[in-house]
PDB file of C-alpha atoms in Angstrom:
ATOM      1  CA  MET A  60      24.707 -14.457 104.701  1.00  0.00           C
ATOM      2  CA  LYS A  61      27.486 -12.895 102.533  1.00  0.00           C
ATOM      3  CA  LYS A  62      30.204 -15.632 101.666  1.00  0.00           C
ATOM      4  CA  THR A  63      33.587 -14.455 103.094  1.00  0.00           C
ATOM      5  CA  ASP A  64      36.375 -14.075 100.553  1.00  0.00           C
ATOM      6  CA  ILE A  65      39.355 -16.134 102.147  1.00  0.00           C
ATOM      7  CA  ASP A  66      42.918 -15.098 101.796  1.00  0.00           C
ATOM      8  CA  TRP A  67      44.185 -18.567 101.508  1.00  0.00           C
ATOM      9  CA  PRO A  68      48.033 -17.747 101.317  1.00  0.00           C
ATOM     10  CA  LYS A  69      47.239 -15.457 104.788  1.00  0.00           C
ATOM     11  CA  ILE A  70      45.665 -18.632 106.252  1.00  0.00           C
ATOM     12  CA  THR A  71      48.653 -20.959 105.079  1.00  0.00           C
ATOM     13  CA  LYS A  72      51.172 -18.437 106.630  1.00  0.00           C
ATOM     14  CA  ILE A  73      49.269 -18.380 109.759  1.00  0.00           C
ATOM     15  CA  VAL A  74      49.587 -22.232 110.106  1.00  0.00           C
ATOM     16  CA  GLN A  75      53.094 -22.214 108.995  1.00  0.00           C
ATOM     17  CA  ASP A  76      53.972 -19.568 111.535  1.00  0.00           C
ATOM     18  CA  TYR A  77      52.751 -21.958 114.377  1.00  0.00           C
ATOM     19  CA  ASN A  78      54.944 -24.810 112.319  1.00  0.00           C
ATOM     20  CA  SER A  79      51.523 -26.637 111.819  1.00  0.00           C
ATOM     21  CA  ASP A  80      51.519 -27.638 115.453  1.00  0.00           C
ATOM     22  CA  PRO A  81      48.256 -29.006 116.617  1.00  0.00           C
ATOM     23  CA  GLU A  82      48.986 -27.649 119.943  1.00  0.00           C
ATOM     24  CA  CYS A  83      48.734 -24.331 118.657  1.00  0.00           C
ATOM     25  CA  LEU A  84      45.240 -24.694 117.531  1.00  0.00           C
ATOM     26  CA  LEU A  85      43.681 -21.962 119.763  1.00  0.00           C
ATOM     27  CA  MET A  86      46.436 -19.389 118.664  1.00  0.00           C
ATOM     28  CA  ILE A  87      45.686 -20.336 114.991  1.00  0.00           C
ATOM     29  CA  MET A  88      42.128 -19.818 115.398  1.00  0.00           C
ATOM     30  CA  GLN A  89      42.619 -16.473 117.165  1.00  0.00           C
ATOM     31  CA  ASP A  90      44.952 -15.006 114.605  1.00  0.00           C
ATOM     32  CA  ILE A  91      42.213 -16.116 111.924  1.00  0.00           C
ATOM     33  CA  SER A  92      39.568 -14.534 114.161  1.00  0.00           C
ATOM     34  CA  ASP A  93      41.657 -11.355 114.222  1.00  0.00           C
ATOM     35  CA  ILE A  94      41.365 -11.097 110.405  1.00  0.00           C
ATOM     36  CA  TYR A  95      37.692 -12.151 109.839  1.00  0.00           C
ATOM     37  CA  ASN A  96      36.151 -11.474 113.429  1.00  0.00           C
ATOM     38  CA  TYR A  97      35.225 -15.253 113.252  1.00  0.00           C
ATOM     39  CA  VAL A  98      36.683 -18.463 111.772  1.00  0.00           C
ATOM     40  CA  PRO A  99      34.976 -18.948 108.457  1.00  0.00           C
ATOM     41  CA  PRO A 100      33.496 -22.586 107.955  1.00  0.00           C
ATOM     42  CA  GLU A 101      35.616 -22.972 104.609  1.00  0.00           C
ATOM     43  CA  VAL A 102      38.874 -22.725 106.808  1.00  0.00           C
ATOM     44  CA  ILE A 103      37.928 -25.760 109.079  1.00  0.00           C
ATOM     45  CA  PRO A 104      38.774 -28.450 106.560  1.00  0.00           C
ATOM     46  CA  VAL A 105      41.979 -26.798 106.128  1.00  0.00           C
ATOM     47  CA  LEU A 106      42.763 -26.670 109.687  1.00  0.00           C
ATOM     48  CA  VAL A 107      41.916 -30.450 109.935  1.00  0.00           C
ATOM     49  CA  GLU A 108      44.188 -31.479 106.992  1.00  0.00           C
ATOM     50  CA  LYS A 109      47.186 -29.031 107.878  1.00  0.00           C
ATOM     51  CA  LEU A 110      47.227 -29.651 111.747  1.00  0.00           C
ATOM     52  CA  GLY A 111      45.917 -33.367 111.838  1.00  0.00           C
ATOM     53  CA  VAL A 112      43.232 -32.657 114.227  1.00  0.00           C
ATOM     54  CA  SER A 113      39.557 -33.728 114.256  1.00  0.00           C
ATOM     55  CA  GLU A 114      36.817 -31.420 113.316  1.00  0.00           C
ATOM     56  CA  SER A 115      35.093 -32.077 116.591  1.00  0.00           C
ATOM     57  CA  LEU A 116      38.253 -30.576 118.273  1.00  0.00           C
ATOM     58  CA  ILE A 117      38.009 -27.349 116.320  1.00  0.00           C
ATOM     59  CA  TYR A 118      34.109 -27.151 117.194  1.00  0.00           C
ATOM     60  CA  SER A 119      35.063 -27.702 120.692  1.00  0.00           C
ATOM     61  CA  VAL A 120      37.704 -25.083 121.025  1.00  0.00           C
ATOM     62  CA  ALA A 121      35.471 -22.629 119.130  1.00  0.00           C
ATOM     63  CA  THR A 122      32.570 -23.175 121.540  1.00  0.00           C
ATOM     64  CA  PHE A 123      34.610 -23.275 124.667  1.00  0.00           C
ATOM     65  CA  TYR A 124      36.524 -19.773 124.034  1.00  0.00           C
ATOM     66  CA  LYS A 125      34.430 -16.687 123.763  1.00  0.00           C
ATOM     67  CA  THR A 126      37.181 -14.900 121.655  1.00  0.00           C
ATOM     68  CA  ILE A 127      36.420 -17.498 118.848  1.00  0.00           C
ATOM     69  CA  SER A 128      33.242 -17.544 116.863  1.00  0.00           C
ATOM     70  CA  LEU A 129      32.096 -19.743 113.903  1.00  0.00           C
ATOM     71  CA  GLU A 130      29.242 -17.256 113.161  1.00  0.00           C
ATOM     72  CA  PRO A 131      30.284 -13.776 111.551  1.00  0.00           C
ATOM     73  CA  ARG A 132      30.320 -11.031 114.105  1.00  0.00           C
ATOM     74  CA  GLY A 133      30.512  -7.441 113.371  1.00  0.00           C
ATOM     75  CA  LYS A 134      33.296  -5.305 112.530  1.00  0.00           C
ATOM     76  CA  TYR A 135      33.256  -3.770 116.050  1.00  0.00           C
ATOM     77  CA  ILE A 136      33.025  -6.600 118.770  1.00  0.00           C
ATOM     78  CA  ILE A 137      32.012  -4.748 122.158  1.00  0.00           C
ATOM     79  CA  ASN A 138      32.596  -6.846 125.125  1.00  0.00           C
ATOM     80  CA  VAL A 139      31.086  -5.498 128.297  1.00  0.00           C
ATOM     81  CA  CYS A 140      32.696  -6.923 131.550  1.00  0.00           C
ATOM     82  CA  THR A 141      30.444  -8.375 133.908  1.00  0.00           C
ATOM     83  CA  GLY A 142      32.703  -9.389 136.554  1.00  0.00           C
ATOM     84  CA  THR A 143      32.026  -8.589 140.116  1.00  0.00           C
ATOM     85  CA  ALA A 144      33.844  -5.225 140.105  1.00  0.00           C
ATOM     86  CA  CYS A 145      31.964  -4.071 136.897  1.00  0.00           C
ATOM     87  CA  HIS A 146      28.746  -5.702 137.906  1.00  0.00           C
ATOM     88  CA  VAL A 147      28.426  -3.963 141.173  1.00  0.00           C
ATOM     89  CA  ARG A 148      29.454  -0.678 139.367  1.00  0.00           C
ATOM     90  CA  GLY A 149      26.607  -1.120 136.878  1.00  0.00           C
ATOM     91  CA  ALA A 150      27.669  -3.195 134.014  1.00  0.00           C
ATOM     92  CA  GLU A 151      24.164  -4.262 133.538  1.00  0.00           C
ATOM     93  CA  LYS A 152      23.337  -0.712 132.840  1.00  0.00           C
ATOM     94  CA  ILE A 153      25.897  -0.514 130.310  1.00  0.00           C
ATOM     95  CA  THR A 154      24.878  -3.656 128.425  1.00  0.00           C
ATOM     96  CA  ASN A 155      21.261  -2.493 128.315  1.00  0.00           C
ATOM     97  CA  ALA A 156      22.128   1.009 127.166  1.00  0.00           C
ATOM     98  CA  LEU A 157      24.243  -0.323 124.325  1.00  0.00           C
ATOM     99  CA  ALA A 158      21.596  -3.170 123.296  1.00  0.00           C
ATOM    100  CA  GLU A 159      18.722  -0.741 123.260  1.00  0.00           C
ATOM    101  CA  GLU A 160      20.843   1.748 121.213  1.00  0.00           C
ATOM    102  CA  LEU A 161      21.876  -0.717 118.767  1.00  0.00           C
ATOM    103  CA  GLY A 162      18.622  -2.474 118.466  1.00  0.00           C
ATOM    104  CA  ILE A 163      20.067  -6.070 119.399  1.00  0.00           C
ATOM    105  CA  GLU A 164      20.298  -8.135 122.322  1.00  0.00           C
ATOM    106  CA  GLU A 165      23.621  -9.627 124.157  1.00  0.00           C
ATOM    107  CA  GLY A 166      25.242 -12.117 121.823  1.00  0.00           C
ATOM    108  CA  GLN A 167      23.796 -10.599 118.612  1.00  0.00           C
ATOM    109  CA  THR A 168      25.121  -8.515 115.651  1.00  0.00           C
ATOM    110  CA  THR A 169      23.573  -5.525 114.142  1.00  0.00           C
ATOM    111  CA  ALA A 170      21.857  -5.982 110.771  1.00  0.00           C
ATOM    112  CA  ASP A 171      24.580  -3.839 109.015  1.00  0.00           C
ATOM    113  CA  GLY A 172      27.179  -5.990 110.490  1.00  0.00           C
ATOM    114  CA  MET A 173      29.064  -3.306 112.358  1.00  0.00           C
ATOM    115  CA  PHE A 174      28.450  -4.110 115.954  1.00  0.00           C
ATOM    116  CA  THR A 175      28.496  -7.535 117.895  1.00  0.00           C
ATOM    117  CA  LEU A 176      27.673  -6.970 121.567  1.00  0.00           C
ATOM    118  CA  ASP A 177      28.858  -9.593 124.272  1.00  0.00           C
ATOM    119  CA  ALA A 178      29.176  -9.833 127.989  1.00  0.00           C
ATOM    120  CA  VAL A 179      32.471 -11.493 129.281  1.00  0.00           C
ATOM    121  CA  ARG A 180      33.236 -12.317 133.004  1.00  0.00           C
ATOM    122  CA  CYS A 181      36.475 -10.266 133.044  1.00  0.00           C
ATOM    123  CA  VAL A 182      38.754  -8.088 131.158  1.00  0.00           C
ATOM    124  CA  GLY A 183      41.302  -7.547 133.993  1.00  0.00           C
ATOM    125  CA  ALA A 184      40.716  -3.798 134.386  1.00  0.00           C
ATOM    126  CA  CYS A 185      38.706  -4.044 137.666  1.00  0.00           C
ATOM    127  CA  ALA A 186      39.833  -0.831 139.132  1.00  0.00           C
ATOM    128  CA  SER A 187      38.279   0.890 135.958  1.00  0.00           C
ATOM    129  CA  GLY A 188      34.872  -0.580 136.043  1.00  0.00           C
ATOM    130  CA  PRO A 189      32.510  -0.784 134.536  1.00  0.00           C
ATOM    131  CA  VAL A 190      34.593  -1.522 131.489  1.00  0.00           C
ATOM    132  CA  ALA A 191      33.847  -2.434 127.960  1.00  0.00           C
ATOM    133  CA  MET A 192      36.287  -3.460 125.229  1.00  0.00           C
ATOM    134  CA  VAL A 193      35.667  -2.828 121.676  1.00  0.00           C
ATOM    135  CA  ASN A 194      37.837  -5.021 119.739  1.00  0.00           C
ATOM    136  CA  HIS A 195      41.237  -4.492 121.540  1.00  0.00           C
ATOM    137  CA  ASP A 196      40.458  -1.031 122.752  1.00  0.00           C
ATOM    138  CA  THR A 197      39.576  -0.575 126.450  1.00  0.00           C
ATOM    139  CA  HIS A 198      36.981   1.815 127.695  1.00  0.00           C
ATOM    140  CA  GLY A 199      36.705   2.360 131.560  1.00  0.00           C
ATOM    141  CA  ALA A 200      34.725   4.151 134.004  1.00  0.00           C
ATOM    142  CA  LEU A 201      31.493   3.899 131.846  1.00  0.00           C
ATOM    143  CA  ASN A 202      27.999   5.099 132.522  1.00  0.00           C
ATOM    144  CA  ARG A 203      25.096   5.067 130.127  1.00  0.00           C
ATOM    145  CA  SER A 204      25.893   8.367 128.774  1.00  0.00           C
ATOM    146  CA  SER A 205      29.640   7.652 128.193  1.00  0.00           C
ATOM    147  CA  ALA A 206      28.923   4.213 126.879  1.00  0.00           C
ATOM    148  CA  LEU A 207      26.840   5.796 124.224  1.00  0.00           C
ATOM    149  CA  GLU A 208      29.300   8.136 123.224  1.00  0.00           C
ATOM    150  CA  MET A 209      31.882   5.472 122.927  1.00  0.00           C
ATOM    151  CA  LEU A 210      29.434   3.795 120.603  1.00  0.00           C
ATOM    152  CA  ASP A 211      29.219   7.027 118.388  1.00  0.00           C
ATOM    153  CA  GLN A 212      33.155   7.130 118.130  1.00  0.00           C
ATOM    154  CA  TYR A 213      32.898   3.778 116.431  1.00  0.00           C
ATOM    155  CA  ARG A 214      30.032   4.701 114.301  1.00  0.00           C
ATOM    156  CA  LYS A 215      31.970   7.542 112.670  1.00  0.00           C
TER     157      LYS A 215
END
């Protein structure tokens, strides 16, 4: 695994933007994830020191929230909604098509580090289901063909 180059001034600024408030741990970790698509392990001791929280709390937050990861993820994180509305409209077929095309299973990242495929319970776009989010972009009314076309957009 390639070591991540950490922008320490940027990490310090994120913590300072939240006044080093331990109550803001989740938001701080989310901001760090927005930069690296995960929270690099080198950052954890810094968060412990600057926020005065335990390492176990950091791991608890990271393992509870799907948007936080302690493992490197792809440049593009594909979250396929599997909530009720999307499920009944074929979310499983979308997930299977993407997994097959990418050569990975749900929860995995492609070898080239471009894509991570995840399933999430709901993205709040029930009327547009089935829905997938790629990073912060929402793609609705998907079928197998349109899901693969969506993937091609990000490959370019």
